[in-house]
Coordinates of N, CA and C in Angstrom, one line a residue:
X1 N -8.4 30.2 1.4 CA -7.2 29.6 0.9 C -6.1 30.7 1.0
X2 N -5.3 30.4 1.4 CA -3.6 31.0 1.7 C -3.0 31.4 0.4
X3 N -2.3 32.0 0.4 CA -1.1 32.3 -0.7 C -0.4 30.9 -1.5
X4 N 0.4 30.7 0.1 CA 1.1 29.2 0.2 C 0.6 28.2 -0.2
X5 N -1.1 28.1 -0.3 CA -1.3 26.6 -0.8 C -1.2 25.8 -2.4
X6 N -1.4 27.2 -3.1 CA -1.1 26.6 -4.4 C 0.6 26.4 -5.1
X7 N 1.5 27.2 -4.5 CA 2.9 26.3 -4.4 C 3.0 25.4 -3.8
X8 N 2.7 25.0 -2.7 CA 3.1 23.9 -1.9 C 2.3 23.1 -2.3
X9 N 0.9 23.1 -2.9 CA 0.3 21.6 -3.8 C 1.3 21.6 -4.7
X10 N 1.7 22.5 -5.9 CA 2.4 22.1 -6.8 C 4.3 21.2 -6.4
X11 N 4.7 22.0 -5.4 CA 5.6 21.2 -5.1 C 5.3 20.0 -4.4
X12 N 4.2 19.7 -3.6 CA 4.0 18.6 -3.5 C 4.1 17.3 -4.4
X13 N 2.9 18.1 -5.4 CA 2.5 17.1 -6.0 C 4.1 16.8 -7.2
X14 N 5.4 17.4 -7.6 CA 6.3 17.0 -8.0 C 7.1 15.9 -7.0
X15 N 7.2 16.3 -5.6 CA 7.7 15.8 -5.1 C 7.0 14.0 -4.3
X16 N 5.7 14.1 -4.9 CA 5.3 12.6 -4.8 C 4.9 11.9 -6.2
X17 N 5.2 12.7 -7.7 CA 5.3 11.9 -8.5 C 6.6 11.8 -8.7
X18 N 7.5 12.2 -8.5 CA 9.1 11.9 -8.3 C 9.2 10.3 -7.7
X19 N 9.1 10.4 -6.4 CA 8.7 9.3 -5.5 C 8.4 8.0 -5.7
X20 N 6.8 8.4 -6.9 CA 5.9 7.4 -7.6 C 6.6 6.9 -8.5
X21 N 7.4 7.3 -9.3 CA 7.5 7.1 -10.8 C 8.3 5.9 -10.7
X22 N 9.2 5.3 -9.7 CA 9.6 4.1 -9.8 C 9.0 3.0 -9.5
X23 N 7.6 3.2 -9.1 CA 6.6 2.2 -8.7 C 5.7 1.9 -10.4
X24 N 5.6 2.9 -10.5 CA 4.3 3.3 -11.6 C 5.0 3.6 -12.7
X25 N 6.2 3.9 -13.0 CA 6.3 4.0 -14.2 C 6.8 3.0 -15.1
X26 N 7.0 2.0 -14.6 CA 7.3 0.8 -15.3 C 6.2 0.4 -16.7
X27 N 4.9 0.5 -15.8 CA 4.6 0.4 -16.8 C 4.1 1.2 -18.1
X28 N 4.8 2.8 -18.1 CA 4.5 3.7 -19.2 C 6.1 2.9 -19.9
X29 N 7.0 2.8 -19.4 CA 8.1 2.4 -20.0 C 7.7 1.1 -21.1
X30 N 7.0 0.3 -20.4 CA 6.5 -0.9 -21.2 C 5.6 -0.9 -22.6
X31 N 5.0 0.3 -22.2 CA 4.2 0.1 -23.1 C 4.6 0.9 -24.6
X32 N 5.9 1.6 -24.0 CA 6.5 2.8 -24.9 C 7.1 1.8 -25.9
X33 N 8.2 0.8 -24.7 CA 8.5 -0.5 -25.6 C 8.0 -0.9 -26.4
X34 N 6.6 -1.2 -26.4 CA 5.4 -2.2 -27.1 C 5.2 -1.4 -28.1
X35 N 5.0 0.0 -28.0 CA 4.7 0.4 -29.4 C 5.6 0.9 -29.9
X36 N 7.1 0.5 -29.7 CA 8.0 0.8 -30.6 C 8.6 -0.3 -31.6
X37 N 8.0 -1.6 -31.1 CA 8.4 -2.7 -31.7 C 7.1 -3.1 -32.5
X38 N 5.6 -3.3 -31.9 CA 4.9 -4.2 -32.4 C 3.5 -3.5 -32.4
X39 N 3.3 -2.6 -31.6 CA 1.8 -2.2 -31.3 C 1.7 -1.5 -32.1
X40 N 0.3 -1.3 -32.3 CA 0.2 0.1 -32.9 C -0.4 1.4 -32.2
X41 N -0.3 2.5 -32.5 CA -0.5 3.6 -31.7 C -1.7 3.4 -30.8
X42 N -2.7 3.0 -31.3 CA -4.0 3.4 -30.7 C -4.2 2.1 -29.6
X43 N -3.9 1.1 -30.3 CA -3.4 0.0 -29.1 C -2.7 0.3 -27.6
X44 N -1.8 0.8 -28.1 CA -0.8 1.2 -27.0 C -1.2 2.1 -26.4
X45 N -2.0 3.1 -26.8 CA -3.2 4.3 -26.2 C -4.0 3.9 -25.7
X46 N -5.1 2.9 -25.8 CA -5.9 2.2 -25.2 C -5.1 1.5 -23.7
X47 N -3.9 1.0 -24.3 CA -3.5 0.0 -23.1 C -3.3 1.2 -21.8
X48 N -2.7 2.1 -22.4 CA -2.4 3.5 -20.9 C -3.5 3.7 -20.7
X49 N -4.8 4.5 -21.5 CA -6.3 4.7 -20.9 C -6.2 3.8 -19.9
X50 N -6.7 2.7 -20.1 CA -7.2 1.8 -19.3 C -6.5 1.7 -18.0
X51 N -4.7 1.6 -17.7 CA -4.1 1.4 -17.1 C -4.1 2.7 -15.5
X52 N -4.2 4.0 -16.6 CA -4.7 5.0 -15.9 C -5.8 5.1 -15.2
X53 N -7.2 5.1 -15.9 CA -7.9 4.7 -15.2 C -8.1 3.9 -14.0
X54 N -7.4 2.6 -13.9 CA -8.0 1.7 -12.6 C -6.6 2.4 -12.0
X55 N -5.5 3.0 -12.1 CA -4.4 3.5 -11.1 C -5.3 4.9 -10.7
X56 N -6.2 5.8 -11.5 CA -7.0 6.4 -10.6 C -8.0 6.7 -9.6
X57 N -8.7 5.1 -10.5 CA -9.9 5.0 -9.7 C -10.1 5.2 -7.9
X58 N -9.2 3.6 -7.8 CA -9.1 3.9 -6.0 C -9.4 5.5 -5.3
X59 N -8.1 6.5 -6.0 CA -7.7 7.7 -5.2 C -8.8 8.4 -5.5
X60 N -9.7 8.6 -6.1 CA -10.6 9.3 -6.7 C -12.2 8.6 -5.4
X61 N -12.2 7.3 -5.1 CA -12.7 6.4 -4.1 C -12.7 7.0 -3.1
X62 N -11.1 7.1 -3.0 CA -11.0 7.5 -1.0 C -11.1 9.2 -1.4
X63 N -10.7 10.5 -2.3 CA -11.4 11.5 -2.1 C -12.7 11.3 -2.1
X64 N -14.0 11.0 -2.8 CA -15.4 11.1 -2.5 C -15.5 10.7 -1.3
X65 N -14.9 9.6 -0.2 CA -15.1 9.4 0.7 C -15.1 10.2 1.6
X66 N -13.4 10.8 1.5 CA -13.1 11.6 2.4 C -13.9 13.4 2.5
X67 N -14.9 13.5 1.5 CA -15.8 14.9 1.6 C -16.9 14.4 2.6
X68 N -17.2 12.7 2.8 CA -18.4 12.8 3.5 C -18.1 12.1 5.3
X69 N -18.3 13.4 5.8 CA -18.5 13.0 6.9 C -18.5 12.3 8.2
X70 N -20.0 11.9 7.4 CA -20.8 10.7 8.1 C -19.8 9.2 8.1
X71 N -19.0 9.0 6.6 CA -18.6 8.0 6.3 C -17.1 8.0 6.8
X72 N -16.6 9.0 7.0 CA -15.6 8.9 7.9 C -15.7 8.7 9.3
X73 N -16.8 9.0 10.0 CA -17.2 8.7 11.2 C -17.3 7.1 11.4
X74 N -17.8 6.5 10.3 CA -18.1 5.1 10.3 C -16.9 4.1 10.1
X75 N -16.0 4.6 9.0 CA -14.9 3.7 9.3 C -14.1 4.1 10.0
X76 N -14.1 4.9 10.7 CA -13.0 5.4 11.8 C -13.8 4.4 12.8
X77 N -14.7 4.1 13.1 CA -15.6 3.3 14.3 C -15.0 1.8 14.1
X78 N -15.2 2.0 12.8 CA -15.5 0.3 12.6 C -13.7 0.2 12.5
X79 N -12.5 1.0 12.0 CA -11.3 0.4 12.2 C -10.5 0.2 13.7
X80 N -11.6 1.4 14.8 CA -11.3 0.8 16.1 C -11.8 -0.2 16.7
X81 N -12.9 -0.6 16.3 CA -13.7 -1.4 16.8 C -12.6 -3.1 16.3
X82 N -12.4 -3.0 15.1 CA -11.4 -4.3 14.7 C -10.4 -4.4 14.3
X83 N -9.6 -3.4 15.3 CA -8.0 -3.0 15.3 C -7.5 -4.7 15.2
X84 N -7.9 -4.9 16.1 CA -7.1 -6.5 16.5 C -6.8 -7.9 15.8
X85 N -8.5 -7.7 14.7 CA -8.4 -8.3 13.5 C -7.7 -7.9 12.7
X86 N -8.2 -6.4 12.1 CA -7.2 -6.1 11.2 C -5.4 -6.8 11.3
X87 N -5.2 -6.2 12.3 CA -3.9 -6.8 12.4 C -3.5 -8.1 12.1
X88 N -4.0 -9.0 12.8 CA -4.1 -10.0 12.4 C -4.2 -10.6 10.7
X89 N -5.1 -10.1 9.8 CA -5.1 -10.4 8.8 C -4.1 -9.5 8.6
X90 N -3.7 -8.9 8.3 CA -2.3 -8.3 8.1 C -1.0 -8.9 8.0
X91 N -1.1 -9.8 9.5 CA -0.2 -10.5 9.6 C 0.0 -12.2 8.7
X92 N -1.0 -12.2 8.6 CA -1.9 -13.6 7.7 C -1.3 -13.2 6.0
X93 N -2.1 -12.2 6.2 CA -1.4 -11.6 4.4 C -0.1 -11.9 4.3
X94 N 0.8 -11.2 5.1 CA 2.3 -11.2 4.5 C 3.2 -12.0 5.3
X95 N 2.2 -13.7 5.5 CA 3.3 -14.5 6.1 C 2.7 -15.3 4.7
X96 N 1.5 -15.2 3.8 CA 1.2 -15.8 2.7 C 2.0 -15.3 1.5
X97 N 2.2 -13.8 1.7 CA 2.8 -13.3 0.5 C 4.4 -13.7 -0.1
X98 N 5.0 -13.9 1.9 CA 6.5 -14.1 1.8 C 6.6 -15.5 1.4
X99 N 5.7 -16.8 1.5 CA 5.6 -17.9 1.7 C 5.6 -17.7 -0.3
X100 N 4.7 -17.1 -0.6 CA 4.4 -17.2 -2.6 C 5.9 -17.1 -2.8
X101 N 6.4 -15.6 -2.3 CA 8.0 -15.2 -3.1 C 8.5 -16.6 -3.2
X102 N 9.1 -17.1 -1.7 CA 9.4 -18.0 -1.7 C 9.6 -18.9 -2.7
X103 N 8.4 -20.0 -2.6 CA 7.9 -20.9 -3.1 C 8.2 -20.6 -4.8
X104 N 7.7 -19.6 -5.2 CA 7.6 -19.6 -6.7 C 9.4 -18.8 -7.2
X105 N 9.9 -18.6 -6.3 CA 11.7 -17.9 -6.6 C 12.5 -18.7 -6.5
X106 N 12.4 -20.3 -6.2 CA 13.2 -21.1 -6.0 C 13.5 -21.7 -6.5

């Protein structure tokens, strides 16, 4: 390990919850709301636990993944192997997604 790596994690990692916080922070803002009006503490504690949780779970997923390997060998195979699907559902996804905005914004 370098000199450089533990500044540049920490500036990193400011410079992608910077980034984040307009995605993700809505809902700390919400719930700050909630317990300023109606919740009660431990409510509103619970509601972030939880929230935290499943926003770390995934990244916590793809690190264990990414230590093994083998398992990167395999979906690197298998995402060449059905580049062409993928895409395709891809494209399927977000001619459905724009069709919901749509439909339900009108």
């Amino acid at each position: 390990m370098t000199r450089a790596t533990v500044p540049s994690a920490i500036v990193l990692g400011f410079l992608v919850g910077l980034c984040e916080f307009p995605c993700s922070g809505g809902i700390y803002v919400g719930i700050i709301s909630m317990l300023s009006i109606s919740t009660t503490f431990w409510q509103g504690f619970a509601y972030l636990v939880i929230y935290n949780i499943f926003f770390v779970m995934p990244l916590v997923a793809i690190l264990l993944l990414a230590f093994n390997r083998r398992t990167l060998k395999k979906i690197d195979k298998w995402e060449k192997s059905g580049k062409k699907y993928m895409k395709l559902a891809n494209g399927v996804m977000m001619i459905i997604l724009g069709a919901i905005l749509l439909l339900t914004t009108l």
